[in-house]
XYZ file of N, CA, C and O in Angstrom:
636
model
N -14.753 5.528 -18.805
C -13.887 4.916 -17.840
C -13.270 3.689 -18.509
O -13.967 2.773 -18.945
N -11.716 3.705 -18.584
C -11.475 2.342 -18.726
C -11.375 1.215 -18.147
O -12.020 1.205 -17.099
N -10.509 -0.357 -18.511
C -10.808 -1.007 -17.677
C -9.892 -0.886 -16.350
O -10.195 -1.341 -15.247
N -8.636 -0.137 -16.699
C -8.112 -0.195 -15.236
C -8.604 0.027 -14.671
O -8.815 -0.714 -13.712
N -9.380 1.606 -14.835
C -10.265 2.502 -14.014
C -10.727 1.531 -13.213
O -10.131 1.201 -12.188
N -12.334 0.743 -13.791
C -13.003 -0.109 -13.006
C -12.203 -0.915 -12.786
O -11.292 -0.096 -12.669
N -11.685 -1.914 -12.606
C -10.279 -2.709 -11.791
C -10.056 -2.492 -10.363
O -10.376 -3.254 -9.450
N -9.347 -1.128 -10.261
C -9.113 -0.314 -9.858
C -10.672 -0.516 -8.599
O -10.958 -1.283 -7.679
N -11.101 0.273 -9.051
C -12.611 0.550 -8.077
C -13.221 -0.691 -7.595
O -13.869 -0.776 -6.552
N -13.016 -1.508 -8.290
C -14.127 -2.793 -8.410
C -12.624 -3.646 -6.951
O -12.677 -4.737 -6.384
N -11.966 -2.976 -6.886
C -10.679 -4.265 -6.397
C -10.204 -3.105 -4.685
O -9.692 -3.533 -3.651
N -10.566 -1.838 -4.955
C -10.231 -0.965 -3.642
C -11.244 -0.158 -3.208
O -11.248 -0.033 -1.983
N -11.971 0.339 -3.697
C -13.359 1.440 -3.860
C -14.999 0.977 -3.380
O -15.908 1.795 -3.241
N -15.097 -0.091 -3.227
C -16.567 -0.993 -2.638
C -16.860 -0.484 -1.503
O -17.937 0.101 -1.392
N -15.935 -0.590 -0.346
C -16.566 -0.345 0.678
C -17.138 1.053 0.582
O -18.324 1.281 0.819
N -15.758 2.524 0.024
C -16.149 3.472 0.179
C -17.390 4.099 -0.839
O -17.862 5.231 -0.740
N -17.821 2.965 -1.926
C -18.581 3.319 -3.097
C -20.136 2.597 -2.262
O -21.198 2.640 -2.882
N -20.084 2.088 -1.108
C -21.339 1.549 -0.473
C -21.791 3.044 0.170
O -22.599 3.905 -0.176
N -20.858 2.897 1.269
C -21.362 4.411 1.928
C -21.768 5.195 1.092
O -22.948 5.523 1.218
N -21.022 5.766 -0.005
C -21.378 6.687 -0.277
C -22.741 6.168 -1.291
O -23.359 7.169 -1.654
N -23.242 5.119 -1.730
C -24.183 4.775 -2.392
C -25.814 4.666 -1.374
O -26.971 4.677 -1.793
N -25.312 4.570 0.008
C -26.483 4.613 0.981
C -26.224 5.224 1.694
O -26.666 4.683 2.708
N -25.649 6.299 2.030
C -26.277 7.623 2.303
C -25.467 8.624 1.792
O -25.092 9.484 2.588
N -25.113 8.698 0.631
C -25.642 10.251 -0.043
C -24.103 11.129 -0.067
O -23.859 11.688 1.002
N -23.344 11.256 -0.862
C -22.139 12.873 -0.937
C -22.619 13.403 -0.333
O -21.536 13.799 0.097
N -23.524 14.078 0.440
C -23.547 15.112 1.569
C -24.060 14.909 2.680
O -24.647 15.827 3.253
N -23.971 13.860 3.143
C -24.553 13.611 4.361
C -23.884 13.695 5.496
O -22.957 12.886 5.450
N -23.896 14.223 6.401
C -23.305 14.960 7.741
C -22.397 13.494 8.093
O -21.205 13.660 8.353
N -22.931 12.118 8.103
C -22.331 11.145 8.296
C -21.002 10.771 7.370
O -20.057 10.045 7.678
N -21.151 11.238 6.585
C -20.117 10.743 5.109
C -18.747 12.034 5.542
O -17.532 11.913 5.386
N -19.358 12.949 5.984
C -17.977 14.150 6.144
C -17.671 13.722 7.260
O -16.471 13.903 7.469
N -18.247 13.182 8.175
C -17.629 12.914 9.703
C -16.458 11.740 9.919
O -15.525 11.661 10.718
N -17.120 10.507 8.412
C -16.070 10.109 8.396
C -14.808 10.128 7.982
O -13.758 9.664 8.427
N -15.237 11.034 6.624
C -13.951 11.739 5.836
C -12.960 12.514 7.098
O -11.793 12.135 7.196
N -13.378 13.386 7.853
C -12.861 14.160 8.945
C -12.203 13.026 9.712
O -10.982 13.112 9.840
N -12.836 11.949 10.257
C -11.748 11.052 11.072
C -10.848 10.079 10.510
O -10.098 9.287 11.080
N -11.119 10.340 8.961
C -9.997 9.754 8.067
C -8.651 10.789 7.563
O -7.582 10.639 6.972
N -9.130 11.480 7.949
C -8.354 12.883 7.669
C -7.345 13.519 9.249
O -6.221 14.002 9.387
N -8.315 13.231 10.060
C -7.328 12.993 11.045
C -6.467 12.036 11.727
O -5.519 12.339 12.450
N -6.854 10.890 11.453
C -5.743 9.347 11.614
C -4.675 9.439 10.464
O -3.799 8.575 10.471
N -4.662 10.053 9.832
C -3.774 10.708 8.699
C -2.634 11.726 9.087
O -1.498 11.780 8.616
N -3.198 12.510 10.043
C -2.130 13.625 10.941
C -1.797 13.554 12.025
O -1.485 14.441 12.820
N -1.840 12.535 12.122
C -1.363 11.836 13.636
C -0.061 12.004 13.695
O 0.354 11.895 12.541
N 0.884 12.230 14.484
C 2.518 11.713 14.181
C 2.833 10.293 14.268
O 3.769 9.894 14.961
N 2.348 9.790 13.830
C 2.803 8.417 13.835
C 3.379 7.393 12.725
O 2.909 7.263 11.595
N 4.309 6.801 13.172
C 4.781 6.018 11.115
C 3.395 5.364 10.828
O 2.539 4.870 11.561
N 3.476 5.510 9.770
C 2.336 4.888 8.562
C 0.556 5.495 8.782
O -0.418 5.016 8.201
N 0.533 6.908 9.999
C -0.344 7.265 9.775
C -1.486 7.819 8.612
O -2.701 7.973 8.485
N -0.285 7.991 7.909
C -0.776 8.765 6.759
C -1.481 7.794 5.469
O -2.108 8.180 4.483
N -1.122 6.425 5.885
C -1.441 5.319 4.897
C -2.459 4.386 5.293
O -3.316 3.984 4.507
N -2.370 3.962 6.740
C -2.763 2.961 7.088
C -4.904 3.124 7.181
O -5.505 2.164 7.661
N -5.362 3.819 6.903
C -7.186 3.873 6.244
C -6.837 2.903 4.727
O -7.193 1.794 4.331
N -6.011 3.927 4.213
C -6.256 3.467 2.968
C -5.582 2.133 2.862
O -5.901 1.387 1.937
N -4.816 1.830 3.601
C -4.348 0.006 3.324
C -5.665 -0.644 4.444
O -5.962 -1.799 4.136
N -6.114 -0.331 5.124
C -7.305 -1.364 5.492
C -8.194 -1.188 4.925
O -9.088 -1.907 5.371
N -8.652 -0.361 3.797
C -9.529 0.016 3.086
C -9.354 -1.306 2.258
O -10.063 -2.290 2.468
N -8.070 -1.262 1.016
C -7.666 -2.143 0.287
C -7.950 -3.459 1.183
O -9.019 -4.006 0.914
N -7.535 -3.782 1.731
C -7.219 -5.216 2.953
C -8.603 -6.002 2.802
O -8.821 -7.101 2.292
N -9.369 -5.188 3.339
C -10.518 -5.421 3.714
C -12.089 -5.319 2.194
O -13.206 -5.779 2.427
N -11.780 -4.752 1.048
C -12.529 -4.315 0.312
C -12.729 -5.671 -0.113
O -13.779 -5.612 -0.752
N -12.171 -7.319 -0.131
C -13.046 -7.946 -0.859
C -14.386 -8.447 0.192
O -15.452 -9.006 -0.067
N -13.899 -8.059 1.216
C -15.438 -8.463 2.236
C -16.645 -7.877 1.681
O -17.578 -8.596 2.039
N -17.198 -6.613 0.757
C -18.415 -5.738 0.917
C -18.641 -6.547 -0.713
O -17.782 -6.831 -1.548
N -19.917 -6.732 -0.742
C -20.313 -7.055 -1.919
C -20.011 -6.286 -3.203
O -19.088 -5.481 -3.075
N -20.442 -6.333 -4.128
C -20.308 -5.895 -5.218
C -21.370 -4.587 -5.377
O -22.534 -4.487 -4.989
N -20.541 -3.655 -6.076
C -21.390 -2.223 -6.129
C -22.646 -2.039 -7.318
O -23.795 -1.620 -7.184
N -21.986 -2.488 -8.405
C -22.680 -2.675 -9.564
C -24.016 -3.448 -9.179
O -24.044 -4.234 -8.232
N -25.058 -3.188 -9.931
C -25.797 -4.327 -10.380
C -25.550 -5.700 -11.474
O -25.174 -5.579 -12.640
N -25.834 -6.900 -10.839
C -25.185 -7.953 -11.891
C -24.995 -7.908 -12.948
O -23.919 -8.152 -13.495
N -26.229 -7.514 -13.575
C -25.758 -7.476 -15.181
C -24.966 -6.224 -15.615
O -24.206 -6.470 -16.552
N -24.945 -5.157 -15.255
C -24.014 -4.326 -15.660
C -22.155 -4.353 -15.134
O -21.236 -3.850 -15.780
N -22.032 -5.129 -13.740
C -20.640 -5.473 -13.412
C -20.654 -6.576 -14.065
O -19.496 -6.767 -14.437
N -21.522 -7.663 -14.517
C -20.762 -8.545 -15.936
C -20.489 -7.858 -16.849
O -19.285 -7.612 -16.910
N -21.353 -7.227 -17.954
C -20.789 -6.587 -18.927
C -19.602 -5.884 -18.648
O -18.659 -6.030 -19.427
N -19.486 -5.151 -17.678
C -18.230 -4.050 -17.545
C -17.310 -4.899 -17.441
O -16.204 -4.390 -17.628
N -17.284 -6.379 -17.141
C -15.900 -6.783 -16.492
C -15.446 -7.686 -18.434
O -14.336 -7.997 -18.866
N -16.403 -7.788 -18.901
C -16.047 -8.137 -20.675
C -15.744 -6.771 -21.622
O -15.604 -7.065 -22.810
N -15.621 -5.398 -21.330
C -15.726 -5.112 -21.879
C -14.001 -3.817 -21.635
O -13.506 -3.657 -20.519
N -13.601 -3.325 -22.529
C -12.489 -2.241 -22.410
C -12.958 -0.891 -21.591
O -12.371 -0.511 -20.578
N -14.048 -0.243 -22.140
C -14.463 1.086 -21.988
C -15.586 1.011 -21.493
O -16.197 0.024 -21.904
N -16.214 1.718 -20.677
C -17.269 2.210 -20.310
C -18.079 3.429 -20.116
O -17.648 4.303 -19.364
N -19.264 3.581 -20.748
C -19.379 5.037 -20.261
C -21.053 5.252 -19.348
O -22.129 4.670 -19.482
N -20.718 6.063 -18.675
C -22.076 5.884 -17.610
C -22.407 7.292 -18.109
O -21.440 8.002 -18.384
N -23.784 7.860 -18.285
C -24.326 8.844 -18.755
C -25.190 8.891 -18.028
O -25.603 7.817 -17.589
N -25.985 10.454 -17.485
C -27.081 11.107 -17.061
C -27.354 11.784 -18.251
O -26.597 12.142 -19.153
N -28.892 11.933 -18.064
C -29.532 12.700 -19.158
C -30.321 13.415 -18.861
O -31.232 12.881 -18.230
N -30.415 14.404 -19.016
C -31.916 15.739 -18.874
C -32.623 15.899 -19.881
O -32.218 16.617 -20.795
N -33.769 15.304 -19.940
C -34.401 15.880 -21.138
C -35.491 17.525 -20.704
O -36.305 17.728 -19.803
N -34.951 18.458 -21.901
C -34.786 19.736 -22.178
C -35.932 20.308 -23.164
O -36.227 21.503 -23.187
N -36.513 19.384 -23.928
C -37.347 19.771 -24.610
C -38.033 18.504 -25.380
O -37.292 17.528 -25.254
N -38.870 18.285 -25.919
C -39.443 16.914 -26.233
C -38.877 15.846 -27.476
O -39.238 14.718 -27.811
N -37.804 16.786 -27.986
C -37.220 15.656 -28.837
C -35.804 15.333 -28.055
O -35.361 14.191 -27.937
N -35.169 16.510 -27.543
C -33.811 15.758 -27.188
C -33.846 14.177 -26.659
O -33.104 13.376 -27.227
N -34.370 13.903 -25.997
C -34.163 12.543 -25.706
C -34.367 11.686 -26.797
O -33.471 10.887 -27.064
N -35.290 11.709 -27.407
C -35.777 10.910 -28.741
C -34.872 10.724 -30.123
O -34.763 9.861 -30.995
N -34.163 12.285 -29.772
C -32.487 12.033 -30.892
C -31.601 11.064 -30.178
O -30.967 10.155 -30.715
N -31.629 11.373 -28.847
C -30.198 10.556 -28.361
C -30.367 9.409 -28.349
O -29.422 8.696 -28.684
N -31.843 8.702 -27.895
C -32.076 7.641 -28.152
C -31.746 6.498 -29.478
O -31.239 5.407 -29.736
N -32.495 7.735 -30.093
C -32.411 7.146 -31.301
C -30.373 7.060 -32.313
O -30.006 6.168 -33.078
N -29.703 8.071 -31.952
C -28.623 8.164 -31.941
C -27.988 7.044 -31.153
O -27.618 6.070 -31.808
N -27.845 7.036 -30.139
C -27.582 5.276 -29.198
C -27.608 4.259 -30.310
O -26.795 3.869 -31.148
N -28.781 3.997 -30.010
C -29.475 2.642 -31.112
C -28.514 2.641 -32.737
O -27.936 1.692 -33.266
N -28.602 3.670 -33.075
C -28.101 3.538 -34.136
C -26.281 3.529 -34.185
O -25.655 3.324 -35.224
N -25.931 3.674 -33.449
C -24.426 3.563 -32.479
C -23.989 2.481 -32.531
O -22.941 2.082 -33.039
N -25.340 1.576 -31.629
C -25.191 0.132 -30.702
C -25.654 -0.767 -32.139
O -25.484 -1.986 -32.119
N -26.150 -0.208 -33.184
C -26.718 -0.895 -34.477
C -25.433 -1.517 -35.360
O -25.122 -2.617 -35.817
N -24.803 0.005 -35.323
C -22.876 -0.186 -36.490
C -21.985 -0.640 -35.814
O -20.891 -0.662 -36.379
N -22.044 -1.245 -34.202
C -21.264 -1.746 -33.800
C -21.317 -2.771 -32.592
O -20.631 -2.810 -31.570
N -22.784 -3.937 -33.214
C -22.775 -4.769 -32.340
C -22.070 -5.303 -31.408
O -22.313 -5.221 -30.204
N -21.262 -5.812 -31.860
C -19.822 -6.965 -30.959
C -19.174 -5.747 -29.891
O -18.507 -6.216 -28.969
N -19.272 -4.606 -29.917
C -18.691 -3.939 -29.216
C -19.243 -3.144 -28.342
O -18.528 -2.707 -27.440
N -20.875 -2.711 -28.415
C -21.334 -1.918 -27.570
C -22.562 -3.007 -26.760
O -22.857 -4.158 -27.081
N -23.153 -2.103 -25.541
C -23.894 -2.943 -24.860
C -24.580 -1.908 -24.203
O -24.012 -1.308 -23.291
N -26.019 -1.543 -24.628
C -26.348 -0.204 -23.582
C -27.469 -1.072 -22.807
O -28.401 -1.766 -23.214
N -26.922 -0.697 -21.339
C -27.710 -0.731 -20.403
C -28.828 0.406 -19.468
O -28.077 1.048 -18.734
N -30.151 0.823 -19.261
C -30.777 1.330 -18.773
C -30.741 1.109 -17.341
O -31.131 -0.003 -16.985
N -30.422 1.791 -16.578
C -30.793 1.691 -14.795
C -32.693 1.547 -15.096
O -33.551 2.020 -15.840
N -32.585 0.742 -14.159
C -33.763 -0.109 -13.494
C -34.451 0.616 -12.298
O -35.664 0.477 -12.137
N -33.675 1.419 -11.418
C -34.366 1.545 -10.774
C -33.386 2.413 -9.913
O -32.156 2.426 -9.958
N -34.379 3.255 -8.982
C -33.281 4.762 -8.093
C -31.763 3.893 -7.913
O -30.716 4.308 -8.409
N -31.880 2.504 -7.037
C -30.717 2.111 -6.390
C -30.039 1.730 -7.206
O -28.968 1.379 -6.711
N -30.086 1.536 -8.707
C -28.862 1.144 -9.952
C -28.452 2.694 -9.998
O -27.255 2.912 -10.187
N -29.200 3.659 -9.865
C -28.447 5.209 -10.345
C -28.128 5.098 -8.915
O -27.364 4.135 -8.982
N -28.154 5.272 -8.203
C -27.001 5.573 -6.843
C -25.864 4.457 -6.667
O -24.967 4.692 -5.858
N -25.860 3.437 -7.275
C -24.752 2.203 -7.753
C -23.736 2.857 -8.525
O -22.604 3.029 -8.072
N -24.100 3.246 -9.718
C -23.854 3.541 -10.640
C -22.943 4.895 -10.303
O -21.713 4.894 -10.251
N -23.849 6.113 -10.075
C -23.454 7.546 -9.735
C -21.881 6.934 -8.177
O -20.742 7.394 -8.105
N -22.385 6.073 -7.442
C -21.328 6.286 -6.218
C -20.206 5.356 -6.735
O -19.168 5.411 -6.076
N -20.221 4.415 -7.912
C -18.831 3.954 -8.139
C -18.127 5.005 -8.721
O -17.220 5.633 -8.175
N -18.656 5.216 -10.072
C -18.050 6.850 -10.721
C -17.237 7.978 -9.599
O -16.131 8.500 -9.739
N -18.312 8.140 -8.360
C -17.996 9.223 -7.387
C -16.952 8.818 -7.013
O -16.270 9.832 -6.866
N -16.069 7.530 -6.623
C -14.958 6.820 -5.406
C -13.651 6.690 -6.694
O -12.544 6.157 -6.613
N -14.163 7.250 -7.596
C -12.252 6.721 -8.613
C -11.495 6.973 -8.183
O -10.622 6.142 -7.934
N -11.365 8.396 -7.805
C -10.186 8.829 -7.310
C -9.419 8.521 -6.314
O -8.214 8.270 -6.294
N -10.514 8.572 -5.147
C -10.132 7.967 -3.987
C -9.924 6.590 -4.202
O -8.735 6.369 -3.975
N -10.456 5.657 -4.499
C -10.410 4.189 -4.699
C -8.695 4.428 -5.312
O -7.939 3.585 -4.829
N -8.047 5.361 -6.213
C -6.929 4.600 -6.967
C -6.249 4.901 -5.657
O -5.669 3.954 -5.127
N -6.228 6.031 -5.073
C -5.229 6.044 -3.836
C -5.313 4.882 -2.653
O -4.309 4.555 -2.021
N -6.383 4.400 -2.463
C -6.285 3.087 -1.524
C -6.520 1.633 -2.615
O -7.072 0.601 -2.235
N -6.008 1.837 -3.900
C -5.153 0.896 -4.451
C -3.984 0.924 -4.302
O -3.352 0.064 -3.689
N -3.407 2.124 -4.950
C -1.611 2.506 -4.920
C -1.302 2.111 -3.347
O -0.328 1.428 -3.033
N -1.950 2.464 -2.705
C -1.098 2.318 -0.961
C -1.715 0.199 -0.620
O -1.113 -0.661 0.024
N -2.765 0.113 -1.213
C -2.917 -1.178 -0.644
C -2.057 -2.164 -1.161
O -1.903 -3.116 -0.395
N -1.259 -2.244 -2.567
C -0.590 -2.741 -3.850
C 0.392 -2.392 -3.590
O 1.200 -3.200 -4.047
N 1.164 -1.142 -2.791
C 2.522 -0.659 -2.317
C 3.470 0.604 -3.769
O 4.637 0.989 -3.846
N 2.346 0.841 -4.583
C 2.553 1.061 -6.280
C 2.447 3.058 -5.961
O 1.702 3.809 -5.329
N 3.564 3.185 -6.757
C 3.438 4.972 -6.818
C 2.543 4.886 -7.965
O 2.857 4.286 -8.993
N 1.061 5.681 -7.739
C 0.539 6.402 -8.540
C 0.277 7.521 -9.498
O -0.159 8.533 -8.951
N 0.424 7.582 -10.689
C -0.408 9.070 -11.248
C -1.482 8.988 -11.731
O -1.528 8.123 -12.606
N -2.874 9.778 -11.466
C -4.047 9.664 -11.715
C -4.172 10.946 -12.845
O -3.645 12.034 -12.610
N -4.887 10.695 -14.012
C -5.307 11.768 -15.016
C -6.196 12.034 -15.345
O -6.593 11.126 -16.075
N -7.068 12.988 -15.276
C -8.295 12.756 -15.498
C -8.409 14.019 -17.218
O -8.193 15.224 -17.095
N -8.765 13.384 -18.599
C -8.486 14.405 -19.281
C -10.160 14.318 -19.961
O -10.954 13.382 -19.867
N -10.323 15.559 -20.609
C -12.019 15.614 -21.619
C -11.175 15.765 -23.066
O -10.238 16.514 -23.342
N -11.887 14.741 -23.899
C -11.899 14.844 -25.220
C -12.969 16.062 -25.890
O -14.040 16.494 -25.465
N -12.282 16.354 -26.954
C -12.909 18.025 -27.866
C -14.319 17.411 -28.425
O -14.494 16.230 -28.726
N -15.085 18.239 -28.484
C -16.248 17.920 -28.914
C -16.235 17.230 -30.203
O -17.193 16.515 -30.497
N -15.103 17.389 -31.119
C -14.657 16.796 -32.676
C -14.019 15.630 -32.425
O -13.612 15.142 -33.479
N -13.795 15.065 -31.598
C -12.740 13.593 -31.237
C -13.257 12.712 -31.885
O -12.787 11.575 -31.866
């Protein structure tokens, strides 16, 4: 993620990166509200179609911060970010990547910074800012008044 990305999220995406950080992408509560955001949207009315996502924006510096402190400091010093899950699969994979990291974060002090989640509620921090980009840039573009294009591309395994 770059830094607009987080910008972006960190400046429109809080409130909706809370919900979804305490209780859960599938929770009967989280679609009910999507559904009555989805219908104040098809209303016939001028600015139905905008006005969630501009009180979204309006209102997003009220909800605290999503991150945990030390990782929304680092992110806010830094260009790039990358948030990773890991499965370990057999008893060395982790112990390469680890050790691969380290030796990463070794050739390029001044520039890298790896942080470990602490604890379930940094991975549901973490996992529900990632989850709100998209949505977060659209209740930027409408809160900012800015036509958007969002891209989302994967680099080749050789990059």
């Amino acid at each position: 993620m770059d830094r607009d990305a987080f910008d972006v999220i960190d400046r429109s995406g809080l409130g909706q990166g809370l919900v979804i950080q305490y209780l859960g992408v599938s929770a009967p509560s989280v679609k009910s509200m999507w559904n009555v955001k989805l219908w104040i949207e098809d209303l016939p009315l001028p600015y139905a179609n905008i006005v969630c996502d501009y009180l979204l924006h309006v209102f997003n510096p009220v909800f605290p911060p999503l991150l945990p402190q030390r990782i929304d400091k680092t992110s806010k010093t830094m260009d790039h970010r990358v948030s990773m899950t890991v499965g370990e699969y057999n008893n060395e994979n982790m112990e390469h990547l680890l050790r691969r990291l380290k030796q990463f974060q070794n050739d390029h002090p001044d520039d890298v910074v790896i942080h470990e989640c602490q604890s379930d509620k940094e991975v549901r921090a973490l996992t529900a800012f990632r989850f709100v980009a998209a949505s977060a840039f659209r209740t930027y573009c409408v809160g900012e008044g800015l036509q958007g294009i969002s891209v989302d591309y994967a680099l080749p395994k050789n990059y």
